PDB file of C-alpha atoms in Angstrom:
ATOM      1  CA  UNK A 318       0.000   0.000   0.000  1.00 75.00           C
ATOM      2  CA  UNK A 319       1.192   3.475  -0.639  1.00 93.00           C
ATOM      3  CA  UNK A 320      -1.246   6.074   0.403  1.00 98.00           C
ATOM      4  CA  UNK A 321      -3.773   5.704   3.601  1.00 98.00           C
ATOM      5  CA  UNK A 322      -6.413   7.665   4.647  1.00 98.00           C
ATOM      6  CA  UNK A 323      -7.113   7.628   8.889  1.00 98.00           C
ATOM      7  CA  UNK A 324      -9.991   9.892  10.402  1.00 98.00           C
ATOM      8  CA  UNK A 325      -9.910  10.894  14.039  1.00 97.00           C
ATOM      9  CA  UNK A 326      -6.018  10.384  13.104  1.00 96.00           C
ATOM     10  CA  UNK A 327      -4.400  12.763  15.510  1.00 96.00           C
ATOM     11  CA  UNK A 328      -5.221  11.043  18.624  1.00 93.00           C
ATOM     12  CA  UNK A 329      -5.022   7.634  20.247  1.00 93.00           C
ATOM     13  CA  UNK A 330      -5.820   4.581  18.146  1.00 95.00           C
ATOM     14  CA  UNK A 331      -5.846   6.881  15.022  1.00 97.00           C
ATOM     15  CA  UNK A 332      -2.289   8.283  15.684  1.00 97.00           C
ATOM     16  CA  UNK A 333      -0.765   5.015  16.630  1.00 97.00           C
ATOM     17  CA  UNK A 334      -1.988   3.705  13.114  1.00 98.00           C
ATOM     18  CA  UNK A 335      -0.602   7.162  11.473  1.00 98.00           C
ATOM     19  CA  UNK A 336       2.624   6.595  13.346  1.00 98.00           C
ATOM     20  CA  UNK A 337       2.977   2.824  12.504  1.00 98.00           C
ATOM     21  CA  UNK A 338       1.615   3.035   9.084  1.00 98.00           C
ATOM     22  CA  UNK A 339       4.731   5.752   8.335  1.00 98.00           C
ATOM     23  CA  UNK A 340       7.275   3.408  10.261  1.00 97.00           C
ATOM     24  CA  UNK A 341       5.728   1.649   7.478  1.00 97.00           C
ATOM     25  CA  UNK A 342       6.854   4.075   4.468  1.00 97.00           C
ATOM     26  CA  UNK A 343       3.457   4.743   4.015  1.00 98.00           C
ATOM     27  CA  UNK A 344       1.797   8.160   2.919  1.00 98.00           C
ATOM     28  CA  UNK A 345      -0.918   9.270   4.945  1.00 98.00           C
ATOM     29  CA  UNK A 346      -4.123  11.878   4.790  1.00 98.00           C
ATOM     30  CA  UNK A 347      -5.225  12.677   8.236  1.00 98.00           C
ATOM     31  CA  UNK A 348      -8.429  13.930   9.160  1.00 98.00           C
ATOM     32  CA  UNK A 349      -9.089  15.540  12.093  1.00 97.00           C
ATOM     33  CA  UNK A 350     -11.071  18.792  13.364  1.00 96.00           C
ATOM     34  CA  UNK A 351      -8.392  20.463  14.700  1.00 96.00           C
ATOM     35  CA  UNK A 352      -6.224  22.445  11.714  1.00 97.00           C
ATOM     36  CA  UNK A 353      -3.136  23.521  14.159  1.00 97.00           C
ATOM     37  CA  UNK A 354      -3.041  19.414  15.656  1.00 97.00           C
ATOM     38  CA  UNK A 355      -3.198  18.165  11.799  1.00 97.00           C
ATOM     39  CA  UNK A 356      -0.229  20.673  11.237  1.00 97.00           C
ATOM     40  CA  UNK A 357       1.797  19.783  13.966  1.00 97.00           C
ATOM     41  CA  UNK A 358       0.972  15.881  13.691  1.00 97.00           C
ATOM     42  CA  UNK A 359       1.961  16.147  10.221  1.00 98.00           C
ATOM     43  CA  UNK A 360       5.263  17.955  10.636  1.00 98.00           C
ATOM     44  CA  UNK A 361       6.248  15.099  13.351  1.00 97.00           C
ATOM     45  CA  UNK A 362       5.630  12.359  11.007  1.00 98.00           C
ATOM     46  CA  UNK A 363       7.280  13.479   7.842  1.00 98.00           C
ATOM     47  CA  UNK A 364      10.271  15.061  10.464  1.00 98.00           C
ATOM     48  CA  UNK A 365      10.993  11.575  11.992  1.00 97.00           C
ATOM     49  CA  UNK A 366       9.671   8.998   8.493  1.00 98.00           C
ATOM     50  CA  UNK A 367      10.109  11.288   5.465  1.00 97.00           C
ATOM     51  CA  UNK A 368       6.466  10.446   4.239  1.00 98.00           C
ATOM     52  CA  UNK A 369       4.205  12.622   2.894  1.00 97.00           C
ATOM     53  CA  UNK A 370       1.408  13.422   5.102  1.00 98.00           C
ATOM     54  CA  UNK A 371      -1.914  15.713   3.686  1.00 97.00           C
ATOM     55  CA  UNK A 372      -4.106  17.268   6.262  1.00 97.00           C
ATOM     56  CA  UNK A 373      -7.839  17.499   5.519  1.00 98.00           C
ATOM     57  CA  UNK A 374      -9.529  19.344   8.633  1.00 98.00           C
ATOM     58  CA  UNK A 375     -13.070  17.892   8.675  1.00 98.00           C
ATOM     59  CA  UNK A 376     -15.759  17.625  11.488  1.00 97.00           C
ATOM     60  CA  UNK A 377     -17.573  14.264  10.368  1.00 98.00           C
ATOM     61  CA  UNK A 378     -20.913  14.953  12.387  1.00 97.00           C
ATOM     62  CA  UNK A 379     -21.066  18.003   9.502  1.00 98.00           C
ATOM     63  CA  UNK A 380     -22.567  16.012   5.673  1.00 98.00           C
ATOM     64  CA  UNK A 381     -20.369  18.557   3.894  1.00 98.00           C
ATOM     65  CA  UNK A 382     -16.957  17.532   5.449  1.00 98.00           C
ATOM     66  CA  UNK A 383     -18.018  14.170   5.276  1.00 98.00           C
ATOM     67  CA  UNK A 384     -18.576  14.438   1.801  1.00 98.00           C
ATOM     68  CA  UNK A 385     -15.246  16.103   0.796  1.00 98.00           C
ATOM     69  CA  UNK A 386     -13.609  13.133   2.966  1.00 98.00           C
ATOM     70  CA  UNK A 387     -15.651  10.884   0.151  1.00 98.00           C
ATOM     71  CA  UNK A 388     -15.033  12.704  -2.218  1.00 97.00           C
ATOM     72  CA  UNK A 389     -10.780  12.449  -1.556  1.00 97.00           C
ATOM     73  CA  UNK A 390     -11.355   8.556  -1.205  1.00 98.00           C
ATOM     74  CA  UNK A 391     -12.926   8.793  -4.456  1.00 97.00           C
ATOM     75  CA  UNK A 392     -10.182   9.884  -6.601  1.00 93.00           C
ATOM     76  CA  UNK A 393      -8.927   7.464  -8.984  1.00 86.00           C
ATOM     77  CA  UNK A 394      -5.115   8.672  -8.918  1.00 76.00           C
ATOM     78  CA  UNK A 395      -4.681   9.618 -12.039  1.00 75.00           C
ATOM     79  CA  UNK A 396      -4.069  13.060 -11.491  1.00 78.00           C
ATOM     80  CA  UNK A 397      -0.214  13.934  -9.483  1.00 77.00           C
ATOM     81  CA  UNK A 398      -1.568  15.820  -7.219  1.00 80.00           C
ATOM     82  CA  UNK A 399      -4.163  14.042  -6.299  1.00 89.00           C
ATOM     83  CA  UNK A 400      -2.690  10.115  -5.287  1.00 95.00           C
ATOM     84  CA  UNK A 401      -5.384   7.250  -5.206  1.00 96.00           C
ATOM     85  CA  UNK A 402      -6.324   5.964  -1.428  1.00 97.00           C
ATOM     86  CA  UNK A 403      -4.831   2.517  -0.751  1.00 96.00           C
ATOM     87  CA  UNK A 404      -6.562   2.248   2.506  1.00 98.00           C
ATOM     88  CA  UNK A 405      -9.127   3.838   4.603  1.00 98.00           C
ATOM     89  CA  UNK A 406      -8.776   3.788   8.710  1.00 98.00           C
ATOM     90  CA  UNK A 407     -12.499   4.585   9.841  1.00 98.00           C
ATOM     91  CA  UNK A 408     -11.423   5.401  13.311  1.00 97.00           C
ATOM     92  CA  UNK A 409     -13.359   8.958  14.140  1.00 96.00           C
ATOM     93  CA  UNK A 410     -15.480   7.909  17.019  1.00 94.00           C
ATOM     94  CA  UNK A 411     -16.459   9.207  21.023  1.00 93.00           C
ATOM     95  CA  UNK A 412     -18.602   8.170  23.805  1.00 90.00           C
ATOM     96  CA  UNK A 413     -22.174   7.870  23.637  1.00 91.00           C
ATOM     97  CA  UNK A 414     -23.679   8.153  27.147  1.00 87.00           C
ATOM     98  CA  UNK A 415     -27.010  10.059  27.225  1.00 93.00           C
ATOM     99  CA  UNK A 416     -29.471   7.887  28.661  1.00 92.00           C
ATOM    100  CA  UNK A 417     -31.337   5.652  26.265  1.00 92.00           C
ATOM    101  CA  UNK A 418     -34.727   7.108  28.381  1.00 93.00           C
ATOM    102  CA  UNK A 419     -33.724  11.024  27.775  1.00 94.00           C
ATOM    103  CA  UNK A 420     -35.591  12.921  24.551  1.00 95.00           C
ATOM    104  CA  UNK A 421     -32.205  15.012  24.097  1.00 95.00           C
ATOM    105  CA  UNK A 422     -31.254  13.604  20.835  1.00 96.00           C
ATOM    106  CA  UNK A 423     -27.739  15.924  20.840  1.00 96.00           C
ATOM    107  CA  UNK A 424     -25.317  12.992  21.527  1.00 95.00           C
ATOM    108  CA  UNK A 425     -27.227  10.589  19.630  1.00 96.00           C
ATOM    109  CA  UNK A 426     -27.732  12.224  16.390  1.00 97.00           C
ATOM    110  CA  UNK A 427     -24.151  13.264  16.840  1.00 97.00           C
ATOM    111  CA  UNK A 428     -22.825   9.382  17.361  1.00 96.00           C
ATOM    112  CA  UNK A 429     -24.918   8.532  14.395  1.00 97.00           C
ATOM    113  CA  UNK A 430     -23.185  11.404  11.690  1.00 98.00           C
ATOM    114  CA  UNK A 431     -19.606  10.232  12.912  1.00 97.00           C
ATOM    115  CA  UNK A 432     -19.642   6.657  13.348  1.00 97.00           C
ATOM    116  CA  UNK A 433     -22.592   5.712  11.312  1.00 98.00           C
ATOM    117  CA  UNK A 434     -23.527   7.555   8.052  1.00 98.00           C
ATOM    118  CA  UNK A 435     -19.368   8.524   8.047  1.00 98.00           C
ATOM    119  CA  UNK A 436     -18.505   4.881   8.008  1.00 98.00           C
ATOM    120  CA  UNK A 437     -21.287   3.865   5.403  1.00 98.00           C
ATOM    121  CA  UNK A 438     -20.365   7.003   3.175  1.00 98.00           C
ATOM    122  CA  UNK A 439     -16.426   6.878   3.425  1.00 98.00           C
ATOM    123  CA  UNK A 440     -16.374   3.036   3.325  1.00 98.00           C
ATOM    124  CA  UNK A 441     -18.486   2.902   0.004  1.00 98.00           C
ATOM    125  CA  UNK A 442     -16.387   5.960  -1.471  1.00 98.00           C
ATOM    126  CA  UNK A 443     -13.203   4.029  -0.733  1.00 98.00           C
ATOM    127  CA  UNK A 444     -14.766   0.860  -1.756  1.00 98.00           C
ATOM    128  CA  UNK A 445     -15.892   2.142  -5.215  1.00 97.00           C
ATOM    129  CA  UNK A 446     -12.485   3.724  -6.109  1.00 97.00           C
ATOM    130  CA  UNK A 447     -10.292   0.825  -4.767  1.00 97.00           C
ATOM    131  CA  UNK A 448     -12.536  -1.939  -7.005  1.00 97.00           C
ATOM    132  CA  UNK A 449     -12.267  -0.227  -9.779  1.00 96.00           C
ATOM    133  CA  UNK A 450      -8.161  -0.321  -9.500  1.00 95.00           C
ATOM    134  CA  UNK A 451      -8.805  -4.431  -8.134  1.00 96.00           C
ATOM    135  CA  UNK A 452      -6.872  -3.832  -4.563  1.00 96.00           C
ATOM    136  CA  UNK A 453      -7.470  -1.455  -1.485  1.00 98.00           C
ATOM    137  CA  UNK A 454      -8.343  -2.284   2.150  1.00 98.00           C
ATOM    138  CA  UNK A 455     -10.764  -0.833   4.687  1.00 98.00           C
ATOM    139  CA  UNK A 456     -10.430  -0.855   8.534  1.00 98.00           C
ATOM    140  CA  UNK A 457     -13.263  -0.202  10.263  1.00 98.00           C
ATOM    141  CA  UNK A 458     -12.975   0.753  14.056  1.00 97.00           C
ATOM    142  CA  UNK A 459     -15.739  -1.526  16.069  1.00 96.00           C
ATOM    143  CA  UNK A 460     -15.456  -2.405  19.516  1.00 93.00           C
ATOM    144  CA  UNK A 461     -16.196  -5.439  22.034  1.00 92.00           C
ATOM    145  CA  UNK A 462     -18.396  -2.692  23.848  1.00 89.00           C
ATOM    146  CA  UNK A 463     -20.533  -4.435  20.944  1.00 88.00           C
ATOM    147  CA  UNK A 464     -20.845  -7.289  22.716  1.00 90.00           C
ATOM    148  CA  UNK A 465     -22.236  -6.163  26.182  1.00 87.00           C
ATOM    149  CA  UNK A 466     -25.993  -3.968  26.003  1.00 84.00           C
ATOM    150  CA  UNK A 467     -24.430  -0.735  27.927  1.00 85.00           C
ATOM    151  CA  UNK A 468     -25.355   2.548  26.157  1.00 92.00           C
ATOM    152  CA  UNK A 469     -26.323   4.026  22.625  1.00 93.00           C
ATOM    153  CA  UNK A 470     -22.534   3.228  22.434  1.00 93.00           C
ATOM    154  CA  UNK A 471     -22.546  -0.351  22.517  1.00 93.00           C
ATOM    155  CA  UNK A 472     -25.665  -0.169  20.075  1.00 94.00           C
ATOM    156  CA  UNK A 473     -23.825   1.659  17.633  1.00 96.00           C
ATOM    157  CA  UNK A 474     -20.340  -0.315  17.814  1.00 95.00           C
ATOM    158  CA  UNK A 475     -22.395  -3.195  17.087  1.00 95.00           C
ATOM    159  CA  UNK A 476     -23.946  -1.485  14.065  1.00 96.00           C
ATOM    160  CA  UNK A 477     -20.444  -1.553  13.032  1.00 97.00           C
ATOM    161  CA  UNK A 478     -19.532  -4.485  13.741  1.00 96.00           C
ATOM    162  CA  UNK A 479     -22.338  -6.127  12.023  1.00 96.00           C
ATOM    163  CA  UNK A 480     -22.006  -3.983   8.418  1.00 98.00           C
ATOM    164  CA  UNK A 481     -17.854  -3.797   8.556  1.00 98.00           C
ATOM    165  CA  UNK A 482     -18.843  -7.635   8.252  1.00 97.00           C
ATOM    166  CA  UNK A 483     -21.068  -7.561   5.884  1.00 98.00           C
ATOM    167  CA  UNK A 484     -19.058  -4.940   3.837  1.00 98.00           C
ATOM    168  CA  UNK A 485     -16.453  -8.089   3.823  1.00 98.00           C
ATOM    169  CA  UNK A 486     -18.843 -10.302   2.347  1.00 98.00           C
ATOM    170  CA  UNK A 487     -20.344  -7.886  -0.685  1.00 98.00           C
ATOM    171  CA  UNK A 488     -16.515  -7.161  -1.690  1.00 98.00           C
ATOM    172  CA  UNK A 489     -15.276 -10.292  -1.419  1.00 97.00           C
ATOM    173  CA  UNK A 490     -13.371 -11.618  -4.656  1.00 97.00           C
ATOM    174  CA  UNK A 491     -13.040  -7.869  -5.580  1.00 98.00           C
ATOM    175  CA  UNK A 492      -9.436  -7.356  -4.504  1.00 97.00           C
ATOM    176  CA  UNK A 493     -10.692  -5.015  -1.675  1.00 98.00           C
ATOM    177  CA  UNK A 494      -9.903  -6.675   1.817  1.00 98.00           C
ATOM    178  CA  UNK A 495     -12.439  -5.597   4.395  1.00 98.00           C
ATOM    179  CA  UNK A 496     -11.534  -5.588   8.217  1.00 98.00           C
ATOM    180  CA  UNK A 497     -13.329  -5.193  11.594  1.00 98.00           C
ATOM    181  CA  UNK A 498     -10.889  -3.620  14.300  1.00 97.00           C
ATOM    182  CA  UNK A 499     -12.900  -4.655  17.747  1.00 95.00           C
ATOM    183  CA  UNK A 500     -10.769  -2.988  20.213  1.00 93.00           C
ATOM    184  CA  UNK A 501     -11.229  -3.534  23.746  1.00 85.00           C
ATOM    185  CA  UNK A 502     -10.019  -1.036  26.904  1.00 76.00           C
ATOM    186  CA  UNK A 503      -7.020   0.997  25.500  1.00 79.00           C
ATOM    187  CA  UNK A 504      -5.075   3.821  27.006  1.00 71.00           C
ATOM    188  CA  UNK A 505      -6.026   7.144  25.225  1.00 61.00           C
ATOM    189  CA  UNK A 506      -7.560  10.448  25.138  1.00 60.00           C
ATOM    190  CA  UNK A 507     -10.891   8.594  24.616  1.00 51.00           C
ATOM    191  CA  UNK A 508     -12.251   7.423  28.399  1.00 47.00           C
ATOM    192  CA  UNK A 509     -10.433  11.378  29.798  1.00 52.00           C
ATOM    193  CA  UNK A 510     -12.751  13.282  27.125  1.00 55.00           C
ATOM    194  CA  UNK A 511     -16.165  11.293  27.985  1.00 46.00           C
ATOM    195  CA  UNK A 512     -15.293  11.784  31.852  1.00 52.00           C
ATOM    196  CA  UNK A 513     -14.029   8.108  32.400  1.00 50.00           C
ATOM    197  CA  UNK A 514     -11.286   7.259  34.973  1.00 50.00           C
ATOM    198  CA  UNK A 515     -11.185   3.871  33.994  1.00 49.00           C
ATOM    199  CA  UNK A 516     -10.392   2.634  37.519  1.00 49.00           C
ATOM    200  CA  UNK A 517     -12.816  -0.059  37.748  1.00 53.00           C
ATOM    201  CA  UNK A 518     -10.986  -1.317  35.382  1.00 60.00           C
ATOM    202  CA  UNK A 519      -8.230  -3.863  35.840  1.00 58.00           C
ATOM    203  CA  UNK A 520      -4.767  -3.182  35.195  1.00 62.00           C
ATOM    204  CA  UNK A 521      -4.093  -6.459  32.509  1.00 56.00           C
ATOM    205  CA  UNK A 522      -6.980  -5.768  30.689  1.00 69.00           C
ATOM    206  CA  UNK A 523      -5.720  -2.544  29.419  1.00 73.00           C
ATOM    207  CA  UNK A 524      -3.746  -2.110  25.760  1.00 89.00           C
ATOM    208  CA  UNK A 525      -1.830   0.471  24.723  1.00 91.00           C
ATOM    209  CA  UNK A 526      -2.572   2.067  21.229  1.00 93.00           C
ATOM    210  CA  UNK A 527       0.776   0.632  19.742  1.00 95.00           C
ATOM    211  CA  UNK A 528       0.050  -2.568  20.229  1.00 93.00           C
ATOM    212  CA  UNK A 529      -3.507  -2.844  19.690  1.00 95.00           C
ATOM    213  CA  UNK A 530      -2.594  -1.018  16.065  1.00 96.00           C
ATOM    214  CA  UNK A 531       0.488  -3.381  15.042  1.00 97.00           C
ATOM    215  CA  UNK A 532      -1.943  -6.179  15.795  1.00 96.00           C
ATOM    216  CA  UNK A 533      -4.325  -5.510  13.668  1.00 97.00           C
ATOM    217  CA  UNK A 534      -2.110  -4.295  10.973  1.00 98.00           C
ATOM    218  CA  UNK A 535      -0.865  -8.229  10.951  1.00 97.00           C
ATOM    219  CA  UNK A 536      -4.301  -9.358  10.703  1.00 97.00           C
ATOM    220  CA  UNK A 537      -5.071  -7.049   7.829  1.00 97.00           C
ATOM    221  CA  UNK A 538      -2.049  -8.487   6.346  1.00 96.00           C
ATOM    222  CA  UNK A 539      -3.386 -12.039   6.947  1.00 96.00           C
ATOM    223  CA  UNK A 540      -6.337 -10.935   5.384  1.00 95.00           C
ATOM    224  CA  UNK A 541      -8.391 -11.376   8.430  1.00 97.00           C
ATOM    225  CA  UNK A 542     -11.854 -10.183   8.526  1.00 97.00           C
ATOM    226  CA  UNK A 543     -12.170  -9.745  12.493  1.00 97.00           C
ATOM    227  CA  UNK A 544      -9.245  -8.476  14.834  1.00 97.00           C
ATOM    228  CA  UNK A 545      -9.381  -8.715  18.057  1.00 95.00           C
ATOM    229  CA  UNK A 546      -5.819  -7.395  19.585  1.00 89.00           C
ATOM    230  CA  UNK A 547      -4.634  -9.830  22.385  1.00 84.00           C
ATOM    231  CA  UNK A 548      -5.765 -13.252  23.594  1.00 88.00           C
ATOM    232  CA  UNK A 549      -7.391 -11.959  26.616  1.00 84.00           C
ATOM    233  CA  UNK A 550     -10.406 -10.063  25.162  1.00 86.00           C
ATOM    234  CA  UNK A 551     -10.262 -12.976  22.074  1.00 90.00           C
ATOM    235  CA  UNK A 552     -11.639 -14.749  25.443  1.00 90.00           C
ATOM    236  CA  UNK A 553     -13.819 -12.311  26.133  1.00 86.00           C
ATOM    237  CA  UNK A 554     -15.566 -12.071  23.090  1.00 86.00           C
ATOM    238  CA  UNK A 555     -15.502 -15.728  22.563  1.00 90.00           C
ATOM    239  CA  UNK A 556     -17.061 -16.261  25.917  1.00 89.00           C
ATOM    240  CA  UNK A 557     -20.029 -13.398  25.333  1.00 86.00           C
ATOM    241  CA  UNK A 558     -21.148 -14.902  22.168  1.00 88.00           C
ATOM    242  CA  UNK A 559     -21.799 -18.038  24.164  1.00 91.00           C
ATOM    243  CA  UNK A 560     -23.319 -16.669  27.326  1.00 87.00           C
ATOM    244  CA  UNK A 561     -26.811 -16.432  27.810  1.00 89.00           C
ATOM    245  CA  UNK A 562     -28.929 -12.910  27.072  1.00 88.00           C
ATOM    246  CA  UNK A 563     -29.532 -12.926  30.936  1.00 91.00           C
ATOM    247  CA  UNK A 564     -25.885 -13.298  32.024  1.00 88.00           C
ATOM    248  CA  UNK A 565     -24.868 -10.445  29.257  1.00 88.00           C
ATOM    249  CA  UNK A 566     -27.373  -7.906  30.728  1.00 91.00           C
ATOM    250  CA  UNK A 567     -26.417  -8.218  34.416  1.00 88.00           C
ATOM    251  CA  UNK A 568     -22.581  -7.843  33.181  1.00 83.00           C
ATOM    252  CA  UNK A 569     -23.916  -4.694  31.261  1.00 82.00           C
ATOM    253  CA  UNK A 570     -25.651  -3.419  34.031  1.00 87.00           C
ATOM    254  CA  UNK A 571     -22.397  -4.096  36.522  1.00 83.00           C
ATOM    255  CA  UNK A 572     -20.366  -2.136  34.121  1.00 75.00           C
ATOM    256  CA  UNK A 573     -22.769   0.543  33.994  1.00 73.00           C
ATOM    257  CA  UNK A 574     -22.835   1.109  37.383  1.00 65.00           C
ATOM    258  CA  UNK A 575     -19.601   1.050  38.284  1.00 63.00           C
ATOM    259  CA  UNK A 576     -18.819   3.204  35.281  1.00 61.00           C
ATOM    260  CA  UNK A 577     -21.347   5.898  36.694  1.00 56.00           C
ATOM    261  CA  UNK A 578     -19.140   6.106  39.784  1.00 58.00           C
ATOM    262  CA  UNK A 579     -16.617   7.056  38.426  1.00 56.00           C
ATOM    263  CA  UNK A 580     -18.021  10.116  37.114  1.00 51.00           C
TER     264      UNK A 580
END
């Protein structure tokens, strides 16, 4: 791959893959909403790996800037200035933790632009361009909070989880490679910005961005439609699929509450 597109790729997991993916020699477009973090992310990674790193400020819970993000993945490469998108991270994502009872739609609708219509859009815009050229791959950022019934959060990751899937299985023979990142509890800017400590948590069970990132870049290159960085929440997951509905909803509700305390 040459060229990669990340969103949210300024912080945590979408940093560590901007970082590793220039280790990498790879050229990167990061999209972000900040324009001065883009600048200074983007002058670190060509200082220290000599790639060549474009900056496309974009908020994705706005349809315009999602659509000029499509529109980027969309380019066929022809043009110099413009090079074709090997792969798309779909990383852009936050915490969704208004009440599922509350009538304030402001966090929902929001969680919905950025890591649902985004991900359709961006995906199929990346998709269309990279089947057209017979190669490309897609990452798309899910989560095991998928596989617990917490929030609007969980709902959504499992959205994603479900379509990144089935993404896999409408491109499949077209030399796009389709695969579901399922993270679980990693150390980032992510639990400090929705108000998380994260002590409740225990220590082992925690992953730093690195290697939850080089992980899943050796599944992608195994062609590997699910990764799930570390044996531990492989476990996990393995374990909730099995587990009855009941045992799943007091877990949820455990979490929940011991989440709540610690904000």
């Amino acid at each position: 791959m040459h060229r990669a597109l990340i969103t949210g790729g300024t912080s945590g997991i979408g940093a560590a893959f901007a970082t590793a993916l220039a280790r990498r020699g790879v050229d990167l477009v990061l999209v972000a909403r900040d324009p001065d973090r883009l600048a200074e992310t983007a002058a670190r990674l060509h200082r220290e790996h000599g790639v060549d790193v474009e900056c496309l400020a974009a908020d994705l819970d706005d349809r315009a800037d999602q659509q000029r993000v499509a529109d980027r993945l969309a380019v066929d490469g022809f043009d110099p200035e413009l090079p074709a998108i090997d792969l798309l991270v779909n990383n852009a994502g936050f915490s969704v933790r208004t009440p599922l009872d509350s009538t304030d739609m402001t966090e929902h609708d929001r969680g919905y632009e950025v890591m649902v219509r985004s991900t359709i859009l961006l995906s199929a815009a990346a998709a269309g361009a990279m089947k057209a050229r017979g190669q490309g791959w897609i990452i798309n950022v899910g989560s095991v909070s998928a596989f617990v019934t917490q929030n609007n959060y969980s709902a959504i990751k499992s959205w994603v989880n479900t379509y990144t899937e089935s993404l896999h299985v409408q491109l499949r023979g077209t030399g796009v490679h389709v695969t579901l990142l399922a993270p679980g509890w990693v150390r980032t800017e992510f639990h400090a910005r929705a108000g998380i400590k994260g002590s409740s948590i225990p220590g082992f069970l925690w992953l730093t961005p690195e290697r939850l990132v080089e992980e899943c870049l050796r599944d992608v290159a195994r062609n590997k439609v699910i990764s799930i960085p570390s044996r531990r929440f492989e476990v996990l997951v393995a374990l909730a699929r099995i587990a009855p509905r009941r045992a799943i909803h007091r877990i949820s509700a455990l979490l929940s509450h011991r989440r709540s305390k610690e904000t």
